[in-house]
């Protein structure tokens, strides 16, 4: 018993001297990042009967898509001549600013709401209101069969009498020049009512797209 007593005393002293480990600090919560606010983009509506969306801000640039009246687009940037827009499918392009407006607004209603006395006098004197182009005679479609597949795009310049005066083949994925000649002949057969701006008919460019 005397032999065990010193051992017990040493064990008791060792256990009392050992420091108690400090508890680990709780991890700090990760900061919550607030979502970035969405860009305040504007929506516009096509006011023309047909409107070309071009890859660049130029009347000679490739046509990305052709839209009808009432189609809505998201504005990225805009100036007096051109508007950079995003299409519903996510693709981007440029349109002429004069052919788009805030949803529900129209060119004619804007003219009436402007309160221009001179404009009112001109219209009351027989001046036609501002309008977009329209077909008087649609293109005569050729029904000739061809093994070629693809799309041909032709830009047609139309004068103030609604007659096609010149054409330019913009693209031809069929690879067949005779088909391009055929499409040019089709659009030349069309007759238009030209757009009216400030009582005056205007020349314009119509993009004709034909798929085989």
PDB file of N, CA, C and O in Angstrom, residues 63-130:
ATOM      1  N   UNK A  63     -28.911  41.344 -93.278  1.00  0.00           N
ATOM      2  CA  UNK A  63     -30.175  41.309 -92.546  1.00  0.00           C
ATOM      3  C   UNK A  63     -30.177  40.092 -91.622  1.00  0.00           C
ATOM      4  O   UNK A  63     -30.038  38.956 -92.072  1.00  0.00           O
ATOM      5  N   UNK A  64     -30.321  40.337 -90.322  1.00  0.00           N
ATOM      6  CA  UNK A  64     -30.378  39.256 -89.339  1.00  0.00           C
ATOM      7  C   UNK A  64     -31.759  38.615 -89.335  1.00  0.00           C
ATOM      8  O   UNK A  64     -31.907  37.391 -89.303  1.00  0.00           O
ATOM      9  N   UNK A  65     -32.786  39.460 -89.386  1.00  0.00           N
ATOM     10  CA  UNK A  65     -34.166  38.972 -89.337  1.00  0.00           C
ATOM     11  C   UNK A  65     -35.081  40.072 -89.852  1.00  0.00           C
ATOM     12  O   UNK A  65     -34.735  41.253 -89.819  1.00  0.00           O
ATOM     13  N   UNK A  66     -36.253  39.686 -90.328  1.00  0.00           N
ATOM     14  CA  UNK A  66     -37.252  40.663 -90.764  1.00  0.00           C
ATOM     15  C   UNK A  66     -38.468  40.524 -89.855  1.00  0.00           C
ATOM     16  O   UNK A  66     -39.002  39.424 -89.674  1.00  0.00           O
ATOM     17  N   UNK A  67     -38.908  41.644 -89.288  1.00  0.00           N
ATOM     18  CA  UNK A  67     -39.994  41.638 -88.306  1.00  0.00           C
ATOM     19  C   UNK A  67     -41.234  42.323 -88.870  1.00  0.00           C
ATOM     20  O   UNK A  67     -41.152  43.170 -89.756  1.00  0.00           O
ATOM     21  N   UNK A  68     -42.373  41.945 -88.319  1.00  0.00           N
ATOM     22  CA  UNK A  68     -43.643  42.548 -88.722  1.00  0.00           C
ATOM     23  C   UNK A  68     -44.090  43.577 -87.689  1.00  0.00           C
ATOM     24  O   UNK A  68     -43.575  43.636 -86.576  1.00  0.00           O
ATOM     25  N   UNK A  69     -45.078  44.365 -88.068  1.00  0.00           N
ATOM     26  CA  UNK A  69     -45.626  45.388 -87.177  1.00  0.00           C
ATOM     27  C   UNK A  69     -46.089  44.751 -85.853  1.00  0.00           C
ATOM     28  O   UNK A  69     -46.729  43.704 -85.849  1.00  0.00           O
ATOM     29  N   UNK A  70     -45.776  45.407 -84.764  1.00  0.00           N
ATOM     30  CA  UNK A  70     -46.206  44.926 -83.447  1.00  0.00           C
ATOM     31  C   UNK A  70     -45.174  44.094 -82.713  1.00  0.00           C
ATOM     32  O   UNK A  70     -45.317  43.856 -81.511  1.00  0.00           O
ATOM     33  N   UNK A  71     -44.132  43.634 -83.410  1.00  0.00           N
ATOM     34  CA  UNK A  71     -43.085  42.850 -82.735  1.00  0.00           C
ATOM     35  C   UNK A  71     -42.388  43.731 -81.704  1.00  0.00           C
ATOM     36  O   UNK A  71     -42.144  44.911 -81.940  1.00  0.00           O
ATOM     37  N   UNK A  72     -42.070  43.140 -80.554  1.00  0.00           N
ATOM     38  CA  UNK A  72     -41.438  43.906 -79.479  1.00  0.00           C
ATOM     39  C   UNK A  72     -39.969  43.538 -79.326  1.00  0.00           C
ATOM     40  O   UNK A  72     -39.604  42.378 -79.431  1.00  0.00           O
ATOM     41  N   UNK A  73     -39.163  44.560 -79.067  1.00  0.00           N
ATOM     42  CA  UNK A  73     -37.720  44.396 -78.996  1.00  0.00           C
ATOM     43  C   UNK A  73     -37.193  45.081 -77.745  1.00  0.00           C
ATOM     44  O   UNK A  73     -37.780  46.048 -77.259  1.00  0.00           O
ATOM     45  N   UNK A  74     -36.072  44.581 -77.236  1.00  0.00           N
ATOM     46  CA  UNK A  74     -35.412  45.196 -76.087  1.00  0.00           C
ATOM     47  C   UNK A  74     -34.305  46.121 -76.587  1.00  0.00           C
ATOM     48  O   UNK A  74     -33.465  45.717 -77.385  1.00  0.00           O
ATOM     49  N   UNK A  75     -34.335  47.364 -76.128  1.00  0.00           N
ATOM     50  CA  UNK A  75     -33.368  48.367 -76.572  1.00  0.00           C
ATOM     51  C   UNK A  75     -32.096  48.262 -75.727  1.00  0.00           C
ATOM     52  O   UNK A  75     -32.151  48.259 -74.495  1.00  0.00           O
ATOM     53  N   UNK A  76     -30.956  48.195 -76.405  1.00  0.00           N
ATOM     54  CA  UNK A  76     -29.651  48.206 -75.742  1.00  0.00           C
ATOM     55  C   UNK A  76     -29.083  49.624 -75.738  1.00  0.00           C
ATOM     56  O   UNK A  76     -28.606  50.109 -74.730  1.00  0.00           O
ATOM     57  N   UNK A  77     -29.150  50.283 -76.897  1.00  0.00           N
ATOM     58  CA  UNK A  77     -28.760  51.685 -77.019  1.00  0.00           C
ATOM     59  C   UNK A  77     -29.464  52.245 -78.246  1.00  0.00           C
ATOM     60  O   UNK A  77     -29.917  51.496 -79.122  1.00  0.00           O
ATOM     61  N   UNK A  78     -29.555  53.570 -78.302  1.00  0.00           N
ATOM     62  CA  UNK A  78     -30.289  54.170 -79.421  1.00  0.00           C
ATOM     63  C   UNK A  78     -29.837  55.611 -79.633  1.00  0.00           C
ATOM     64  O   UNK A  78     -29.356  56.271 -78.713  1.00  0.00           O
ATOM     65  N   UNK A  79     -29.987  56.069 -80.886  1.00  0.00           N
ATOM     66  CA  UNK A  79     -29.837  57.474 -81.201  1.00  0.00           C
ATOM     67  C   UNK A  79     -30.910  57.824 -82.225  1.00  0.00           C
ATOM     68  O   UNK A  79     -31.820  57.029 -82.478  1.00  0.00           O
ATOM     69  N   UNK A  80     -30.824  58.998 -82.833  1.00  0.00           N
ATOM     70  CA  UNK A  80     -31.876  59.431 -83.744  1.00  0.00           C
ATOM     71  C   UNK A  80     -31.969  58.565 -84.996  1.00  0.00           C
ATOM     72  O   UNK A  80     -33.039  58.419 -85.577  1.00  0.00           O
ATOM     73  N   UNK A  81     -30.861  57.981 -85.430  1.00  0.00           N
ATOM     74  CA  UNK A  81     -30.851  57.232 -86.689  1.00  0.00           C
ATOM     75  C   UNK A  81     -31.042  55.734 -86.488  1.00  0.00           C
ATOM     76  O   UNK A  81     -31.828  55.104 -87.198  1.00  0.00           O
ATOM     77  N   UNK A  82     -30.345  55.144 -85.512  1.00  0.00           N
ATOM     78  CA  UNK A  82     -30.348  53.692 -85.351  1.00  0.00           C
ATOM     79  C   UNK A  82     -30.590  53.297 -83.897  1.00  0.00           C
ATOM     80  O   UNK A  82     -30.220  54.019 -82.979  1.00  0.00           O
ATOM     81  N   UNK A  83     -31.207  52.117 -83.729  1.00  0.00           N
ATOM     82  CA  UNK A  83     -31.453  51.562 -82.397  1.00  0.00           C
ATOM     83  C   UNK A  83     -30.870  50.159 -82.325  1.00  0.00           C
ATOM     84  O   UNK A  83     -31.179  49.311 -83.178  1.00  0.00           O
ATOM     85  N   UNK A  84     -30.027  49.929 -81.335  1.00  0.00           N
ATOM     86  CA  UNK A  84     -29.420  48.616 -81.103  1.00  0.00           C
ATOM     87  C   UNK A  84     -30.385  47.807 -80.246  1.00  0.00           C
ATOM     88  O   UNK A  84     -30.736  48.226 -79.140  1.00  0.00           O
ATOM     89  N   UNK A  85     -30.857  46.665 -80.751  1.00  0.00           N
ATOM     90  CA  UNK A  85     -31.916  45.914 -80.075  1.00  0.00           C
ATOM     91  C   UNK A  85     -31.510  44.459 -79.858  1.00  0.00           C
ATOM     92  O   UNK A  85     -30.610  43.940 -80.505  1.00  0.00           O
ATOM     93  N   UNK A  86     -32.213  43.833 -78.921  1.00  0.00           N
ATOM     94  CA  UNK A  86     -32.074  42.391 -78.698  1.00  0.00           C
ATOM     95  C   UNK A  86     -33.398  41.728 -79.088  1.00  0.00           C
ATOM     96  O   UNK A  86     -34.465  42.124 -78.631  1.00  0.00           O
ATOM     97  N   UNK A  87     -33.328  40.710 -79.931  1.00  0.00           N
ATOM     98  CA  UNK A  87     -34.506  40.000 -80.397  1.00  0.00           C
ATOM     99  C   UNK A  87     -34.982  39.015 -79.324  1.00  0.00           C
ATOM    100  O   UNK A  87     -34.225  38.672 -78.401  1.00  0.00           O
ATOM    101  N   UNK A  88     -36.226  38.511 -79.441  1.00  0.00           N
ATOM    102  CA  UNK A  88     -36.724  37.534 -78.462  1.00  0.00           C
ATOM    103  C   UNK A  88     -35.870  36.279 -78.359  1.00  0.00           C
ATOM    104  O   UNK A  88     -35.823  35.643 -77.310  1.00  0.00           O
ATOM    105  N   UNK A  89     -35.157  35.902 -79.445  1.00  0.00           N
ATOM    106  CA  UNK A  89     -34.309  34.701 -79.396  1.00  0.00           C
ATOM    107  C   UNK A  89     -32.918  34.987 -78.836  1.00  0.00           C
ATOM    108  O   UNK A  89     -32.058  34.112 -78.820  1.00  0.00           O
ATOM    109  N   UNK A  90     -32.683  36.224 -78.380  1.00  0.00           N
ATOM    110  CA  UNK A  90     -31.407  36.576 -77.782  1.00  0.00           C
ATOM    111  C   UNK A  90     -30.407  37.184 -78.742  1.00  0.00           C
ATOM    112  O   UNK A  90     -29.393  37.736 -78.318  1.00  0.00           O
ATOM    113  N   UNK A  91     -30.691  37.110 -80.038  1.00  0.00           N
ATOM    114  CA  UNK A  91     -29.774  37.674 -81.033  1.00  0.00           C
ATOM    115  C   UNK A  91     -29.896  39.200 -81.023  1.00  0.00           C
ATOM    116  O   UNK A  91     -30.936  39.756 -80.686  1.00  0.00           O
ATOM    117  N   UNK A  92     -28.812  39.894 -81.401  1.00  0.00           N
ATOM    118  CA  UNK A  92     -28.800  41.350 -81.412  1.00  0.00           C
ATOM    119  C   UNK A  92     -28.675  41.879 -82.832  1.00  0.00           C
ATOM    120  O   UNK A  92     -28.196  41.169 -83.725  1.00  0.00           O
ATOM    121  N   UNK A  93     -29.122  43.105 -83.037  1.00  0.00           N
ATOM    122  CA  UNK A  93     -29.025  43.738 -84.337  1.00  0.00           C
ATOM    123  C   UNK A  93     -29.384  45.210 -84.248  1.00  0.00           C
ATOM    124  O   UNK A  93     -29.602  45.750 -83.158  1.00  0.00           O
ATOM    125  N   UNK A  94     -29.458  45.866 -85.410  1.00  0.00           N
ATOM    126  CA  UNK A  94     -29.751  47.301 -85.491  1.00  0.00           C
ATOM    127  C   UNK A  94     -30.972  47.532 -86.370  1.00  0.00           C
ATOM    128  O   UNK A  94     -31.138  46.871 -87.393  1.00  0.00           O
ATOM    129  N   UNK A  95     -31.831  48.467 -85.952  1.00  0.00           N
ATOM    130  CA  UNK A  95     -33.013  48.837 -86.737  1.00  0.00           C
ATOM    131  C   UNK A  95     -33.052  50.355 -86.860  1.00  0.00           C
ATOM    132  O   UNK A  95     -32.481  51.078 -86.038  1.00  0.00           O
ATOM    133  N   UNK A  96     -33.736  50.828 -87.912  1.00  0.00           N
ATOM    134  CA  UNK A  96     -33.906  52.265 -88.088  1.00  0.00           C
ATOM    135  C   UNK A  96     -34.802  52.808 -86.971  1.00  0.00           C
ATOM    136  O   UNK A  96     -35.896  52.294 -86.746  1.00  0.00           O
ATOM    137  N   UNK A  97     -34.348  53.834 -86.271  1.00  0.00           N
ATOM    138  CA  UNK A  97     -35.063  54.348 -85.097  1.00  0.00           C
ATOM    139  C   UNK A  97     -36.456  54.870 -85.441  1.00  0.00           C
ATOM    140  O   UNK A  97     -37.371  54.813 -84.615  1.00  0.00           O
ATOM    141  N   UNK A  98     -36.631  55.368 -86.672  1.00  0.00           N
ATOM    142  CA  UNK A  98     -37.932  55.950 -87.018  1.00  0.00           C
ATOM    143  C   UNK A  98     -39.027  54.900 -87.173  1.00  0.00           C
ATOM    144  O   UNK A  98     -40.208  55.257 -87.266  1.00  0.00           O
ATOM    145  N   UNK A  99     -38.656  53.607 -87.210  1.00  0.00           N
ATOM    146  CA  UNK A  99     -39.651  52.558 -87.390  1.00  0.00           C
ATOM    147  C   UNK A  99     -39.948  51.788 -86.116  1.00  0.00           C
ATOM    148  O   UNK A  99     -40.559  50.725 -86.156  1.00  0.00           O
ATOM    149  N   UNK A 100     -39.514  52.313 -84.956  1.00  0.00           N
ATOM    150  CA  UNK A 100     -39.858  51.701 -83.672  1.00  0.00           C
ATOM    151  C   UNK A 100     -40.334  52.798 -82.726  1.00  0.00           C
ATOM    152  O   UNK A 100     -39.968  53.962 -82.868  1.00  0.00           O
ATOM    153  N   UNK A 101     -41.174  52.409 -81.766  1.00  0.00           N
ATOM    154  CA  UNK A 101     -41.709  53.369 -80.803  1.00  0.00           C
ATOM    155  C   UNK A 101     -42.077  52.624 -79.532  1.00  0.00           C
ATOM    156  O   UNK A 101     -42.083  51.387 -79.490  1.00  0.00           O
ATOM    157  N   UNK A 102     -42.387  53.382 -78.493  1.00  0.00           N
ATOM    158  CA  UNK A 102     -42.824  52.774 -77.246  1.00  0.00           C
ATOM    159  C   UNK A 102     -44.084  51.959 -77.497  1.00  0.00           C
ATOM    160  O   UNK A 102     -44.907  52.322 -78.347  1.00  0.00           O
ATOM    161  N   UNK A 103     -44.277  50.820 -76.803  1.00  0.00           N
ATOM    162  CA  UNK A 103     -45.454  49.981 -77.032  1.00  0.00           C
ATOM    163  C   UNK A 103     -46.747  50.778 -76.922  1.00  0.00           C
ATOM    164  O   UNK A 103     -46.950  51.553 -75.989  1.00  0.00           O
ATOM    165  N   UNK A 104     -47.619  50.607 -77.924  1.00  0.00           N
ATOM    166  CA  UNK A 104     -48.903  51.291 -77.930  1.00  0.00           C
ATOM    167  C   UNK A 104     -48.884  52.607 -78.668  1.00  0.00           C
ATOM    168  O   UNK A 104     -49.930  53.134 -79.018  1.00  0.00           O
ATOM    169  N   UNK A 105     -47.693  53.142 -78.903  1.00  0.00           N
ATOM    170  CA  UNK A 105     -47.599  54.411 -79.617  1.00  0.00           C
ATOM    171  C   UNK A 105     -47.444  54.136 -81.100  1.00  0.00           C
ATOM    172  O   UNK A 105     -46.913  53.128 -81.517  1.00  0.00           O
ATOM    173  N   UNK A 106     -47.905  55.026 -81.930  1.00  0.00           N
ATOM    174  CA  UNK A 106     -47.759  54.900 -83.378  1.00  0.00           C
ATOM    175  C   UNK A 106     -47.287  56.215 -83.946  1.00  0.00           C
ATOM    176  O   UNK A 106     -47.389  57.269 -83.322  1.00  0.00           O
ATOM    177  N   UNK A 107     -46.748  56.155 -85.135  1.00  0.00           N
ATOM    178  CA  UNK A 107     -46.242  57.369 -85.759  1.00  0.00           C
ATOM    179  C   UNK A 107     -47.345  58.397 -85.945  1.00  0.00           C
ATOM    180  O   UNK A 107     -47.180  59.578 -85.683  1.00  0.00           O
ATOM    181  N   UNK A 108     -48.520  57.930 -86.381  1.00  0.00           N
ATOM    182  CA  UNK A 108     -49.606  58.877 -86.640  1.00  0.00           C
ATOM    183  C   UNK A 108     -50.106  59.497 -85.361  1.00  0.00           C
ATOM    184  O   UNK A 108     -50.389  60.681 -85.292  1.00  0.00           O
ATOM    185  N   UNK A 109     -50.217  58.685 -84.274  1.00  0.00           N
ATOM    186  CA  UNK A 109     -50.711  59.232 -83.019  1.00  0.00           C
ATOM    187  C   UNK A 109     -49.709  60.212 -82.445  1.00  0.00           C
ATOM    188  O   UNK A 109     -50.067  61.215 -81.827  1.00  0.00           O
ATOM    189  N   UNK A 110     -48.405  59.943 -82.638  1.00  0.00           N
ATOM    190  CA  UNK A 110     -47.384  60.864 -82.158  1.00  0.00           C
ATOM    191  C   UNK A 110     -47.507  62.193 -82.872  1.00  0.00           C
ATOM    192  O   UNK A 110     -47.336  63.253 -82.278  1.00  0.00           O
ATOM    193  N   UNK A 111     -47.799  62.149 -84.182  1.00  0.00           N
ATOM    194  CA  UNK A 111     -47.944  63.382 -84.941  1.00  0.00           C
ATOM    195  C   UNK A 111     -49.137  64.179 -84.448  1.00  0.00           C
ATOM    196  O   UNK A 111     -49.081  65.390 -84.310  1.00  0.00           O
ATOM    197  N   UNK A 112     -50.234  63.477 -84.131  1.00  0.00           N
ATOM    198  CA  UNK A 112     -51.425  64.183 -83.666  1.00  0.00           C
ATOM    199  C   UNK A 112     -51.188  64.780 -82.295  1.00  0.00           C
ATOM    200  O   UNK A 112     -51.629  65.879 -81.989  1.00  0.00           O
ATOM    201  N   UNK A 113     -50.484  64.039 -81.424  1.00  0.00           N
ATOM    202  CA  UNK A 113     -50.291  64.510 -80.062  1.00  0.00           C
ATOM    203  C   UNK A 113     -49.276  65.631 -79.976  1.00  0.00           C
ATOM    204  O   UNK A 113     -49.142  66.291 -78.955  1.00  0.00           O
ATOM    205  N   UNK A 114     -48.490  65.849 -81.026  1.00  0.00           N
ATOM    206  CA  UNK A 114     -47.466  66.894 -80.983  1.00  0.00           C
ATOM    207  C   UNK A 114     -48.084  68.280 -80.978  1.00  0.00           C
ATOM    208  O   UNK A 114     -47.445  69.251 -80.597  1.00  0.00           O
ATOM    209  N   UNK A 115     -49.336  68.395 -81.439  1.00  0.00           N
ATOM    210  CA  UNK A 115     -50.012  69.678 -81.427  1.00  0.00           C
ATOM    211  C   UNK A 115     -49.468  70.666 -82.430  1.00  0.00           C
ATOM    212  O   UNK A 115     -49.557  71.873 -82.244  1.00  0.00           O
ATOM    213  N   UNK A 116     -48.859  70.133 -83.493  1.00  0.00           N
ATOM    214  CA  UNK A 116     -48.279  71.015 -84.508  1.00  0.00           C
ATOM    215  C   UNK A 116     -49.389  71.625 -85.351  1.00  0.00           C
ATOM    216  O   UNK A 116     -50.127  70.932 -86.036  1.00  0.00           O
ATOM    217  N   UNK A 117     -49.518  72.950 -85.307  1.00  0.00           N
ATOM    218  CA  UNK A 117     -50.574  73.627 -86.064  1.00  0.00           C
ATOM    219  C   UNK A 117     -50.341  73.506 -87.556  1.00  0.00           C
ATOM    220  O   UNK A 117     -51.275  73.274 -88.332  1.00  0.00           O
ATOM    221  N   UNK A 118     -49.062  73.639 -87.977  1.00  0.00           N
ATOM    222  CA  UNK A 118     -48.773  73.557 -89.407  1.00  0.00           C
ATOM    223  C   UNK A 118     -49.083  72.175 -89.938  1.00  0.00           C
ATOM    224  O   UNK A 118     -49.594  72.023 -91.044  1.00  0.00           O
ATOM    225  N   UNK A 119     -48.786  71.127 -89.135  1.00  0.00           N
ATOM    226  CA  UNK A 119     -49.082  69.765 -89.566  1.00  0.00           C
ATOM    227  C   UNK A 119     -50.579  69.566 -89.714  1.00  0.00           C
ATOM    228  O   UNK A 119     -51.049  68.936 -90.656  1.00  0.00           O
ATOM    229  N   UNK A 120     -51.338  70.126 -88.786  1.00  0.00           N
ATOM    230  CA  UNK A 120     -52.795  69.990 -88.849  1.00  0.00           C
ATOM    231  C   UNK A 120     -53.345  70.665 -90.093  1.00  0.00           C
ATOM    232  O   UNK A 120     -54.225  70.146 -90.776  1.00  0.00           O
ATOM    233  N   UNK A 121     -52.794  71.849 -90.426  1.00  0.00           N
ATOM    234  CA  UNK A 121     -53.268  72.559 -91.621  1.00  0.00           C
ATOM    235  C   UNK A 121     -52.950  71.770 -92.880  1.00  0.00           C
ATOM    236  O   UNK A 121     -53.759  71.691 -93.796  1.00  0.00           O
ATOM    237  N   UNK A 122     -51.743  71.144 -92.918  1.00  0.00           N
ATOM    238  CA  UNK A 122     -51.380  70.392 -94.116  1.00  0.00           C
ATOM    239  C   UNK A 122     -52.306  69.197 -94.310  1.00  0.00           C
ATOM    240  O   UNK A 122     -52.757  68.914 -95.404  1.00  0.00           O
ATOM    241  N   UNK A 123     -52.625  68.520 -93.190  1.00  0.00           N
ATOM    242  CA  UNK A 123     -53.474  67.329 -93.304  1.00  0.00           C
ATOM    243  C   UNK A 123     -54.901  67.716 -93.669  1.00  0.00           C
ATOM    244  O   UNK A 123     -55.563  67.034 -94.424  1.00  0.00           O
ATOM    245  N   UNK A 124     -55.386  68.819 -93.095  1.00  0.00           N
ATOM    246  CA  UNK A 124     -56.744  69.243 -93.425  1.00  0.00           C
ATOM    247  C   UNK A 124     -56.837  69.702 -94.871  1.00  0.00           C
ATOM    248  O   UNK A 124     -57.901  69.720 -95.465  1.00  0.00           O
ATOM    249  N   UNK A 125     -55.697  70.078 -95.472  1.00  0.00           N
ATOM    250  CA  UNK A 125     -55.700  70.518 -96.856  1.00  0.00           C
ATOM    251  C   UNK A 125     -55.543  69.389 -97.844  1.00  0.00           C
ATOM    252  O   UNK A 125     -55.286  69.633 -99.016  1.00  0.00           O
ATOM    253  N   UNK A 126     -55.642  68.129 -97.397  1.00  0.00           N
ATOM    254  CA  UNK A 126     -55.560  66.989 -98.301  1.00  0.00           C
ATOM    255  C   UNK A 126     -54.249  66.244 -98.238  1.00  0.00           C
ATOM    256  O   UNK A 126     -54.032  65.313 -99.010  1.00  0.00           O
ATOM    257  N   UNK A 127     -53.348  66.629 -97.346  1.00  0.00           N
ATOM    258  CA  UNK A 127     -52.074  65.934 -97.211  1.00  0.00           C
ATOM    259  C   UNK A 127     -52.294  64.583 -96.550  1.00  0.00           C
ATOM    260  O   UNK A 127     -52.955  64.493 -95.512  1.00  0.00           O
ATOM    261  N   UNK A 128     -51.776  63.499 -97.134  1.00  0.00           N
ATOM    262  CA  UNK A 128     -51.964  62.184 -96.523  1.00  0.00           C
ATOM    263  C   UNK A 128     -51.169  62.070 -95.227  1.00  0.00           C
ATOM    264  O   UNK A 128     -50.106  62.676 -95.084  1.00  0.00           O
ATOM    265  N   UNK A 129     -51.657  61.310 -94.265  1.00  0.00           N
ATOM    266  CA  UNK A 129     -50.922  61.135 -93.010  1.00  0.00           C
ATOM    267  C   UNK A 129     -49.674  60.279 -93.227  1.00  0.00           C
ATOM    268  O   UNK A 129     -49.559  59.567 -94.221  1.00  0.00           O
ATOM    269  N   UNK A 130     -48.757  60.359 -92.290  1.00  0.00           N
ATOM    270  CA  UNK A 130     -47.566  59.513 -92.353  1.00  0.00           C
ATOM    271  C   UNK A 130     -47.979  58.039 -92.334  1.00  0.00           C
ATOM    272  O   UNK A 130     -48.902  57.642 -91.617  1.00  0.00           O
TER     273      UNK A 130
END
